[in-house]
Coordinates of C-alpha atoms and ligand atoms in Angstrom, one line a residue:
M1 CA -62.4 -29.1 -20.5
I2 CA -60.4 -26.0 -19.8
E3 CA -58.5 -24.0 -22.3
R4 CA -59.2 -20.5 -23.4
S5 CA -61.9 -18.8 -21.5
S6 CA -65.0 -17.5 -23.2
A7 CA -67.3 -17.8 -20.3
S8 CA -66.5 -15.2 -17.7
D9 CA -66.2 -11.5 -17.3
S10 CA -63.6 -12.0 -14.6
P11 CA -60.6 -10.2 -15.9
A12 CA -58.4 -12.9 -14.4
L13 CA -60.1 -15.5 -16.6
H14 CA -59.5 -13.5 -19.7
A15 CA -55.9 -14.6 -19.5
E16 CA -54.8 -17.5 -21.6
D17 CA -57.1 -20.0 -19.9
G18 CA -60.3 -21.9 -19.9
L19 CA -62.0 -23.0 -23.0
H20 CA -65.4 -24.4 -22.5
E21 CA -67.0 -27.1 -24.6
E22 CA -69.8 -29.5 -25.0
C23 CA -68.7 -33.1 -25.7
G24 CA -70.1 -36.6 -26.1
V25 CA -68.8 -39.8 -24.5
F26 CA -69.4 -43.5 -25.5
G27 CA -68.1 -46.7 -24.0
V28 CA -68.6 -50.4 -24.6
F29 CA -67.7 -53.3 -22.3
G30 CA -67.7 -56.9 -23.6
N31 CA -68.1 -56.9 -27.4
E32 CA -65.5 -58.1 -29.9
D33 CA -66.4 -55.1 -32.2
A34 CA -66.0 -52.6 -29.3
A35 CA -64.1 -50.0 -31.3
A36 CA -66.3 -50.2 -34.4
L37 CA -69.4 -49.8 -32.2
T38 CA -67.8 -46.9 -30.4
A39 CA -67.1 -45.2 -33.8
L40 CA -70.8 -45.6 -34.6
G41 CA -71.8 -44.3 -31.2
L42 CA -69.6 -41.3 -31.6
H43 CA -71.0 -40.6 -35.1
A44 CA -74.5 -40.4 -33.5
L45 CA -73.1 -38.0 -31.0
Q46 CA -71.3 -35.9 -33.5
H47 CA -73.7 -32.9 -32.9
R48 CA -72.1 -32.7 -29.4
G49 CA -68.6 -32.1 -30.8
Q50 CA -67.2 -31.7 -34.2
E51 CA -63.6 -30.7 -33.6
A52 CA -62.0 -33.9 -32.6
A53 CA -62.6 -37.5 -31.7
G54 CA -60.8 -40.3 -30.0
I55 CA -61.1 -44.0 -29.1
T56 CA -59.1 -46.0 -26.6
T57 CA -59.4 -49.8 -26.2
F58 CA -57.9 -52.6 -24.1
D59 CA -57.2 -56.0 -25.7
G60 CA -56.3 -58.0 -22.6
A61 CA -52.7 -57.1 -22.7
H62 CA -52.3 -53.5 -24.1
F63 CA -54.3 -50.3 -24.4
H64 CA -54.6 -48.8 -27.9
S65 CA -55.6 -45.2 -28.7
E66 CA -56.4 -43.2 -31.8
R67 CA -57.1 -39.5 -31.4
R68 CA -57.8 -37.3 -34.3
L69 CA -58.8 -33.7 -35.1
G70 CA -61.9 -33.6 -37.3
L71 CA -65.1 -35.6 -37.7
V72 CA -65.7 -39.2 -36.6
G73 CA -66.7 -40.2 -40.1
D74 CA -63.6 -38.8 -41.7
N75 CA -61.2 -40.4 -39.2
F76 CA -62.7 -43.6 -38.0
N77 CA -64.0 -45.0 -41.2
K78 CA -61.1 -47.1 -42.2
A79 CA -60.6 -50.8 -41.4
D80 CA -57.0 -50.1 -40.5
V81 CA -57.8 -47.5 -37.9
I82 CA -60.5 -49.6 -36.3
G83 CA -58.3 -52.7 -36.8
R84 CA -55.6 -51.1 -34.6
L85 CA -58.1 -50.5 -31.9
K86 CA -58.2 -54.1 -30.7
G87 CA -60.1 -55.3 -27.7
H88 CA -63.5 -56.0 -26.1
I89 CA -63.6 -52.8 -24.1
A90 CA -63.6 -49.4 -25.8
L91 CA -64.1 -45.7 -24.8
G92 CA -64.7 -42.8 -27.1
H93 CA -65.1 -39.1 -27.0
V94 CA -66.2 -36.3 -29.4
R95 CA -65.1 -32.8 -28.6
Y96 CA -66.5 -29.4 -29.4
S97 CA -64.5 -26.4 -28.5
T98 CA -65.6 -22.9 -29.4
T99 CA -62.6 -20.7 -29.1
G100 CA -58.8 -21.2 -28.9
D101 CA -56.8 -23.9 -30.4
T102 CA -57.8 -27.5 -30.7
V103 CA -54.6 -29.4 -30.4
L104 CA -54.1 -33.1 -30.4
R105 CA -52.7 -33.2 -26.8
N106 CA -56.2 -32.1 -25.6
V107 CA -58.1 -34.7 -27.6
Q108 CA -59.7 -37.3 -25.4
P109 CA -59.8 -40.0 -24.1
L110 CA -56.8 -38.9 -22.0
F111 CA -54.7 -41.8 -20.9
A112 CA -52.3 -42.4 -17.9
D113 CA -50.2 -45.2 -16.7
L114 CA -51.1 -45.5 -13.0
D115 CA -49.5 -47.9 -10.5
T116 CA -52.8 -49.7 -10.6
G117 CA -52.6 -50.0 -14.4
G118 CA -53.7 -48.0 -17.4
F119 CA -56.6 -45.6 -17.0
A120 CA -58.4 -43.6 -19.8
V121 CA -60.9 -40.9 -19.2
A122 CA -63.5 -39.2 -21.4
H123 CA -65.3 -36.2 -20.0
N124 CA -68.4 -34.2 -21.0
G125 CA -68.8 -31.1 -18.9
N126 CA -66.7 -28.5 -17.3
L127 CA -65.1 -28.4 -13.9
T128 CA -65.4 -25.1 -12.0
N129 CA -62.4 -25.6 -9.7
A130 CA -60.0 -27.2 -12.2
L131 CA -57.7 -24.1 -12.5
T132 CA -57.3 -24.0 -8.7
L133 CA -56.6 -27.7 -8.6
R134 CA -54.2 -27.5 -11.5
R135 CA -52.2 -24.8 -9.9
E136 CA -51.9 -26.8 -6.7
L137 CA -50.9 -29.9 -8.6
I138 CA -48.3 -28.1 -10.7
S139 CA -46.8 -26.4 -7.7
S140 CA -46.4 -29.7 -6.0
G141 CA -44.5 -31.2 -9.0
A142 CA -47.1 -32.5 -11.4
I143 CA -46.3 -32.2 -15.1
C144 CA -49.4 -31.5 -17.1
Q145 CA -49.5 -32.8 -20.7
S146 CA -52.6 -31.0 -21.8
T147 CA -54.5 -27.8 -20.9
S148 CA -57.7 -29.9 -20.3
D149 CA -59.4 -29.9 -16.9
T150 CA -60.0 -33.6 -17.4
E151 CA -56.3 -34.2 -16.9
V152 CA -56.7 -32.9 -13.4
I153 CA -58.9 -35.9 -12.6
L154 CA -56.1 -38.2 -13.8
H155 CA -53.6 -36.5 -11.5
L156 CA -55.9 -36.7 -8.5
I157 CA -56.4 -40.5 -9.1
A158 CA -52.7 -41.0 -9.6
R159 CA -51.9 -39.3 -6.3
S160 CA -54.5 -41.1 -4.2
K161 CA -53.0 -43.4 -1.6
R162 CA -56.0 -45.8 -1.8
R163 CA -55.5 -49.3 -3.0
R164 CA -58.5 -50.0 -5.3
I165 CA -59.0 -48.0 -8.4
I166 CA -62.7 -47.3 -7.6
E167 CA -61.6 -45.8 -4.2
R168 CA -59.0 -43.7 -5.9
F169 CA -61.6 -42.5 -8.4
V170 CA -64.1 -41.6 -5.7
E171 CA -61.4 -39.7 -3.8
A172 CA -60.7 -37.7 -7.0
L173 CA -64.4 -37.0 -7.6
L174 CA -64.7 -35.7 -4.0
Q175 CA -62.2 -33.0 -4.9
I176 CA -63.6 -31.7 -8.1
E177 CA -66.5 -29.3 -8.6
G178 CA -68.7 -28.4 -11.5
A179 CA -70.3 -30.5 -14.3
Y180 CA -69.1 -33.9 -15.3
A181 CA -70.4 -37.0 -17.1
L182 CA -67.4 -39.3 -17.2
A183 CA -66.7 -42.5 -18.9
C184 CA -63.5 -44.3 -18.0
L185 CA -61.6 -47.4 -19.0
T186 CA -59.2 -49.7 -17.1
N187 CA -57.9 -53.1 -18.0
D188 CA -61.0 -54.8 -16.6
M189 CA -63.6 -52.1 -16.1
L190 CA -65.7 -49.5 -17.7
I191 CA -66.7 -46.7 -15.3
G192 CA -69.5 -44.1 -15.6
A193 CA -70.1 -41.2 -13.3
R194 CA -72.3 -38.1 -13.1
D195 CA -71.7 -35.1 -10.9
P196 CA -73.7 -34.7 -7.7
V197 CA -76.6 -32.9 -9.4
G198 CA -76.3 -34.6 -12.8
I199 CA -75.8 -31.5 -15.0
R200 CA -74.6 -33.4 -18.1
P201 CA -76.4 -36.6 -19.3
L202 CA -75.2 -40.2 -19.3
V203 CA -77.1 -43.3 -20.0
L204 CA -76.6 -47.1 -19.6
G205 CA -77.5 -49.5 -22.4
K206 CA -77.3 -53.2 -23.1
L207 CA -76.3 -54.8 -26.4
G208 CA -76.6 -58.6 -26.0
S209 CA -74.3 -59.4 -23.2
A210 CA -72.3 -56.2 -23.6
W211 CA -72.8 -53.0 -21.7
V212 CA -72.8 -49.5 -23.2
L213 CA -72.4 -46.0 -21.8
A214 CA -73.4 -43.0 -23.8
S215 CA -74.2 -39.3 -23.5
E216 CA -77.5 -39.8 -25.3
T217 CA -79.9 -42.5 -26.2
C218 CA -79.5 -41.7 -29.9
A219 CA -76.1 -43.4 -29.6
L220 CA -77.6 -46.5 -28.2
D221 CA -80.1 -46.6 -31.0
I222 CA -77.4 -46.5 -33.7
V223 CA -75.7 -49.6 -32.4
G224 CA -79.0 -51.4 -31.6
A225 CA -78.5 -51.3 -27.9
E226 CA -81.5 -51.2 -25.6
F227 CA -81.8 -48.4 -23.1
V228 CA -81.5 -49.7 -19.5
R229 CA -81.5 -46.5 -17.4
E230 CA -79.9 -43.1 -16.9
I231 CA -76.9 -43.0 -14.6
E232 CA -78.3 -41.0 -11.7
N233 CA -76.9 -37.7 -10.3
G234 CA -74.0 -38.4 -8.0
E235 CA -73.9 -42.0 -9.1
I236 CA -70.8 -44.0 -10.2
V237 CA -71.3 -47.3 -12.0
T238 CA -68.6 -49.8 -12.5
I239 CA -69.0 -52.3 -15.3
T240 CA -67.0 -55.5 -15.1
A241 CA -67.3 -59.1 -16.2
D242 CA -69.4 -59.6 -13.1
G243 CA -72.0 -57.0 -14.2
V244 CA -72.9 -53.5 -13.1
E245 CA -72.3 -52.2 -9.6
S246 CA -73.5 -48.8 -8.4
H247 CA -71.7 -46.5 -5.9
R248 CA -73.0 -43.4 -4.3
P249 CA -70.2 -41.5 -2.6
F250 CA -71.9 -38.1 -2.3
P251 CA -74.5 -36.9 0.1
K252 CA -77.9 -37.3 -1.6
R253 CA -79.1 -34.2 -3.5
P254 CA -82.0 -33.6 -5.8
P255 CA -81.1 -33.8 -9.5
R256 CA -80.7 -30.7 -11.6
P257 CA -79.9 -31.7 -15.1
C258 CA -79.1 -29.0 -17.6
I259 CA -82.2 -27.5 -19.2
F260 CA -80.2 -26.6 -22.3
E261 CA -80.0 -30.2 -23.4
Y262 CA -83.8 -30.0 -24.1
I263 CA -83.5 -26.6 -25.8
Y264 CA -80.5 -27.1 -28.1
F265 CA -77.9 -29.7 -27.4
A266 CA -79.4 -33.1 -27.4
R267 CA -80.5 -34.7 -30.6
P268 CA -84.3 -34.5 -31.1
D269 CA -84.7 -38.3 -31.2
S270 CA -82.9 -38.8 -27.9
I271 CA -84.8 -39.5 -24.6
V272 CA -83.5 -37.3 -21.9
G273 CA -84.8 -37.6 -18.3
G274 CA -87.7 -39.7 -19.7
R275 CA -88.7 -37.1 -22.1
N276 CA -88.5 -37.3 -25.9
V277 CA -86.5 -34.2 -26.9
Y278 CA -88.4 -33.5 -30.1
E279 CA -91.7 -33.6 -28.2
T280 CA -90.5 -31.2 -25.5
R281 CA -89.2 -28.8 -28.1
K282 CA -92.6 -28.9 -29.8
Q283 CA -94.2 -28.3 -26.4
M284 CA -91.9 -25.2 -26.0
G285 CA -93.3 -23.9 -29.4
M286 CA -96.9 -24.5 -28.3
Q287 CA -96.3 -22.8 -25.0
L288 CA -94.7 -19.9 -26.9
A289 CA -97.7 -19.6 -29.2
R290 CA -99.9 -19.3 -26.1
E291 CA -97.7 -16.8 -24.4
A292 CA -96.6 -14.7 -27.4
P293 CA -99.1 -14.9 -30.3
A294 CA -98.4 -12.9 -33.5
P295 CA -100.6 -11.9 -36.4
A296 CA -99.0 -13.8 -39.3
D297 CA -99.5 -15.8 -42.5
V298 CA -96.6 -18.3 -42.1
I299 CA -94.5 -19.9 -39.3
I300 CA -90.9 -20.3 -40.4
P301 CA -88.2 -22.1 -38.4
I302 CA -84.5 -21.2 -38.4
P303 CA -83.3 -24.7 -39.3
D304 CA -82.4 -27.0 -37.8
S305 CA -82.6 -26.1 -34.2
G306 CA -85.8 -24.1 -34.5
V307 CA -87.8 -26.7 -36.4
P308 CA -89.6 -28.7 -33.6
A309 CA -90.6 -25.5 -31.8
A310 CA -91.9 -24.0 -35.0
I311 CA -94.0 -27.1 -35.7
G312 CA -95.4 -26.7 -32.1
Y313 CA -96.1 -23.0 -32.6
A314 CA -97.8 -23.7 -36.0
Q315 CA -100.0 -26.5 -34.5
E316 CA -101.1 -24.3 -31.5
S317 CA -101.7 -21.2 -33.6
G318 CA -103.2 -22.8 -36.6
I319 CA -100.9 -20.8 -38.9
P320 CA -99.3 -22.8 -41.7
F321 CA -95.7 -24.0 -41.2
E322 CA -93.4 -23.3 -44.2
L323 CA -89.7 -24.0 -44.9
G324 CA -88.9 -20.4 -45.6
I325 CA -85.2 -21.0 -44.9
I326 CA -83.0 -23.7 -46.4
R327 CA -80.0 -24.8 -44.5
N328 CA -76.7 -25.9 -46.1
H329 CA -75.7 -28.9 -44.1
Y330 CA -72.1 -28.8 -45.1
V331 CA -71.2 -25.9 -42.9
G332 CA -70.4 -26.5 -39.2
R333 CA -72.2 -24.9 -36.4
T334 CA -71.8 -21.1 -36.5
F335 CA -70.3 -21.1 -33.0
I336 CA -67.3 -23.0 -34.2
E337 CA -65.7 -19.9 -35.7
P338 CA -64.2 -17.9 -32.8
E339 CA -64.1 -14.6 -34.7
Q340 CA -67.3 -12.6 -34.9
R341 CA -66.5 -11.5 -38.5
I342 CA -66.2 -15.1 -39.6
R343 CA -69.1 -16.2 -37.5
Q344 CA -71.3 -13.7 -39.4
L345 CA -70.1 -15.1 -42.7
G346 CA -70.9 -18.6 -41.3
V347 CA -74.5 -17.6 -40.8
K348 CA -74.7 -16.5 -44.4
L349 CA -73.1 -19.6 -45.7
K350 CA -75.4 -21.7 -43.6
H351 CA -78.9 -20.3 -44.4
S352 CA -80.7 -19.1 -47.5
A353 CA -84.2 -17.6 -47.8
N354 CA -86.7 -19.6 -49.8
A355 CA -88.4 -16.5 -51.3
S356 CA -91.5 -18.4 -52.5
A357 CA -92.5 -19.1 -48.9
V358 CA -91.7 -15.7 -47.7
R359 CA -92.6 -13.0 -50.3
G360 CA -95.5 -10.8 -49.3
N361 CA -96.1 -12.6 -46.0
R362 CA -96.2 -11.7 -42.4
V363 CA -93.7 -14.1 -41.0
V364 CA -93.3 -15.6 -37.5
L365 CA -89.6 -16.7 -37.3
I366 CA -88.8 -19.3 -34.7
D367 CA -85.4 -20.1 -33.2
D368 CA -84.6 -22.1 -30.1
S369 CA -82.3 -19.5 -28.5
V370 CA -80.6 -16.1 -28.9
V371 CA -77.1 -16.0 -27.6
R372 CA -75.1 -13.1 -29.2
G373 CA -77.9 -12.3 -31.7
T374 CA -75.7 -12.9 -34.7
T375 CA -78.0 -15.5 -36.2
S376 CA -81.2 -13.7 -35.6
K377 CA -80.0 -10.4 -36.9
K378 CA -78.7 -11.9 -40.2
I379 CA -81.8 -14.0 -40.7
V380 CA -84.4 -11.3 -39.9
Q381 CA -82.6 -9.2 -42.5
M382 CA -82.5 -12.0 -45.0
I383 CA -86.2 -12.7 -44.6
F384 CA -87.1 -9.0 -45.1
E385 CA -84.8 -9.0 -48.2
A386 CA -86.8 -12.0 -49.5
G387 CA -89.9 -9.9 -49.5
A388 CA -91.5 -10.5 -46.0
R389 CA -93.9 -7.7 -44.9
E390 CA -93.4 -8.3 -41.2
V391 CA -91.0 -10.5 -39.3
H392 CA -92.0 -11.5 -35.7
L393 CA -89.1 -13.2 -34.0
R394 CA -90.2 -15.8 -31.4
V395 CA -87.7 -17.6 -29.3
S396 CA -88.6 -20.9 -27.7
S397 CA -86.4 -20.4 -24.6
P398 CA -86.1 -17.4 -22.1
P399 CA -83.5 -14.7 -22.6
I400 CA -79.9 -15.9 -21.8
T401 CA -78.8 -13.4 -19.3
H402 CA -76.0 -15.4 -17.6
P403 CA -72.9 -17.2 -18.9
D404 CA -72.4 -20.9 -18.6
F405 CA -69.5 -22.6 -16.9
Y406 CA -70.6 -26.2 -17.3
G407 CA -69.6 -26.9 -20.9
I408 CA -72.3 -25.5 -23.1
D409 CA -70.3 -22.4 -23.9
T410 CA -72.7 -19.5 -23.7
P411 CA -70.2 -16.7 -23.7
R412 CA -69.2 -14.1 -21.2
S413 CA -72.0 -11.6 -20.1
S414 CA -70.6 -8.8 -22.2
E415 CA -71.3 -10.9 -25.4
L416 CA -74.8 -12.1 -24.4
L417 CA -77.4 -10.0 -26.1
A418 CA -80.0 -10.4 -23.3
A419 CA -77.5 -9.5 -20.6
N420 CA -77.0 -6.1 -22.1
M421 CA -80.3 -5.1 -23.7
T422 CA -84.0 -4.9 -22.9
I423 CA -86.4 -6.9 -25.1
D424 CA -87.2 -3.7 -27.1
E425 CA -83.5 -2.9 -27.6
M426 CA -82.9 -6.5 -28.8
C427 CA -85.8 -6.2 -31.2
A428 CA -84.3 -3.0 -32.6
F429 CA -80.9 -4.7 -32.8
V430 CA -82.1 -7.7 -34.8
G431 CA -84.4 -5.5 -36.8
A432 CA -87.6 -7.5 -36.2
T433 CA -91.2 -6.2 -36.3
S434 CA -91.7 -7.8 -32.8
L435 CA -89.7 -10.0 -30.5
A436 CA -90.8 -12.3 -27.7
F437 CA -89.2 -15.1 -25.6
L438 CA -90.7 -18.0 -23.8
S439 CA -91.0 -17.3 -20.1
V440 CA -89.0 -19.3 -17.5
D441 CA -92.2 -20.8 -16.1
G442 CA -93.3 -21.4 -19.7
I443 CA -90.3 -23.6 -20.3
Y444 CA -91.0 -25.6 -17.1
R445 CA -94.6 -26.0 -18.3
A446 CA -93.3 -27.4 -21.6
L447 CA -91.2 -29.9 -19.6
G448 CA -94.3 -31.1 -17.6
F449 CA -94.2 -28.9 -14.5
N450 CA -96.7 -26.2 -13.4
E451 CA -93.8 -23.7 -12.8
R452 CA -90.2 -23.5 -11.7
D453 CA -89.8 -24.6 -8.1
N454 CA -87.8 -21.6 -6.9
R455 CA -86.7 -23.3 -3.7
N456 CA -85.7 -26.6 -5.4
P457 CA -85.4 -25.9 -9.1
Q458 CA -85.9 -29.0 -11.2
F459 CA -83.2 -28.1 -13.7
T460 CA -79.9 -26.3 -14.0
D461 CA -81.2 -23.1 -15.6
H462 CA -78.6 -20.6 -14.6
C463 CA -78.4 -19.2 -18.2
F464 CA -81.9 -17.7 -17.6
T465 CA -81.9 -17.2 -13.8
G466 CA -78.3 -16.8 -12.6
D467 CA -79.0 -19.7 -10.2
Y468 CA -75.8 -21.8 -10.5
P469 CA -76.1 -25.2 -8.8
T470 CA -72.4 -25.6 -7.9
T471 CA -69.7 -23.4 -6.4
L472 CA -67.9 -21.3 -9.0
R473 CA -64.5 -21.4 -7.4
D474 CA -62.4 -20.4 -10.4
Q475 CA -64.9 -18.1 -11.9
N476 CA -65.4 -16.0 -8.8
G477 CA -61.8 -16.4 -7.5
A478 CA -59.2 -13.7 -7.9
A479 CA -55.7 -14.8 -8.7
L480 CA -56.0 -17.0 -11.7
T481 CA -53.9 -14.9 -14.0
S482 CA -51.3 -17.3 -15.1
Q483 CA -51.7 -18.9 -18.5
L484 CA -52.4 -22.6 -18.8
S485 CA -49.5 -23.6 -21.0
F486 CA -46.4 -21.8 -22.3
L487 CA -46.4 -24.1 -25.3
S488 CA -48.0 -22.6 -28.4
E489 CA -49.1 -25.3 -30.9
I490 CA -50.4 -24.9 -34.4
R491 CA -53.1 -27.1 -35.7
Ligands
AMP501 P1 -76.4 -16.3 -31.8 O1 -76.3 -16.3 -33.2 O2 -75.1 -16.0 -31.1 O3 -77.5 -15.6 -31.2 O4 -76.6 -17.9 -31.4 C1 -77.9 -18.4 -31.5 C2 -77.9 -19.6 -32.4 O5 -76.9 -20.5 -32.0 C3 -79.2 -20.3 -32.3 O6 -79.6 -20.6 -33.6 C4 -79.0 -21.5 -31.5 O7 -79.7 -22.6 -32.1 C5 -77.5 -21.8 -31.5 N1 -77.0 -22.0 -30.2 C6 -77.5 -21.8 -29.0 N2 -76.7 -22.1 -28.0 C7 -75.6 -22.6 -28.5 C8 -74.4 -23.2 -28.1 N3 -74.1 -23.3 -26.7 N4 -73.5 -23.6 -29.0 C9 -73.7 -23.5 -30.3 N5 -74.8 -23.0 -30.8 C10 -75.8 -22.6 -30.0

């Protein structure tokens, strides 16, 4: 998705453009309860996007679409809404934006009437040349209805001169760059696609005779679908009444899935790349305990994201694990508040110290990542105020030194703590007794490798290494100063 930029230091991109977001997609082909199953699937993927959700279906004659701001459970819980979404094929999307306005026109699935028929698209990821393409499209007469990079894909498909929809789709994909896991719907087909290195996840499942596409396996589990396989990097699958067909239009490249799915984004019960996410997070904690031990009485996670790594750290170190922080689950992720002032308040609203587990103790505090340092600073202070004698902050991923452009929204370099401070300076900033991060090789070890293969890295890990797996056309380019839309909309 593109809207307002938060992910680059390029002055050009600080204009009214590019918003980056993590999302979840879900699709069903061949089930009479397709919309209800999709609502359930999206509910399981809610952690990937809490700002908006949408479902599009096809009933044999017409497409139906419901797109709403807010949570899946608040919007797709009523029989009348699901009842309107008739059909045996359905496509859904949850959206997570971190800055800028979330307006209905950007809520997915996006739909277009093509001369081949209706076409709906749901996108997880972020294109790195969408602004360039959008400018070219607009100057040649295209009228954009949203400020989403996903709409660019629709325009490219619409303009293709090919006859078959799959050929048009391929032609569009050959023009886009960046990260995408796409699920699309036509009147007789569900399509899944992953970018050439497979940055964002997408899996295929089976539910009786129906097929399911989902961002994560936890969404297959909720509907009782069995996991069939991952869509591979650079692969397109078309699902029709005749079954699943695979297409590989790109030159073969080794996969580089995003390492951040393992660290933060994916739900712990999902299987990503054959690895259980919870187990890998525990391994990260164990590796961290080996690399950065601390003299302490208790191991305390910053919930929820720090919990599996803290369990691993506690098991490896032999120091007891305690719930020293209680999380209020009725507050959204802190990142959702675009203003730093409000974000700080959000951290306070979200976590409270459980003094009985903290008082008088030397504490090892575990979190999965430090981005701006807002969470760590608040919580270190809170743990001291609750009576800790020492607070050793341990982070189960390496320092985030580079921004993300593929949809996970780690912000521009100037806001990234580790891009601007040494470890000692960060330690002083957050006010901890000591601070240590997992090493880059350490995280690869936790994921089952001996080390990072520097010639052919196994993952997309640019946040820690600056090694981006795609071109960054818009991010490095000069003249993208124009705003995306002249229309200002209020939520
Ligand atoms: P910060 O407070 O800015 O340092 O952010 C760190 C906290 O946000 C950690 O507790 C992480 O679990 C969480 N986090 C890390 N990456 C992201 C992301 N891309 N979006 C939302 N939250 C994140």
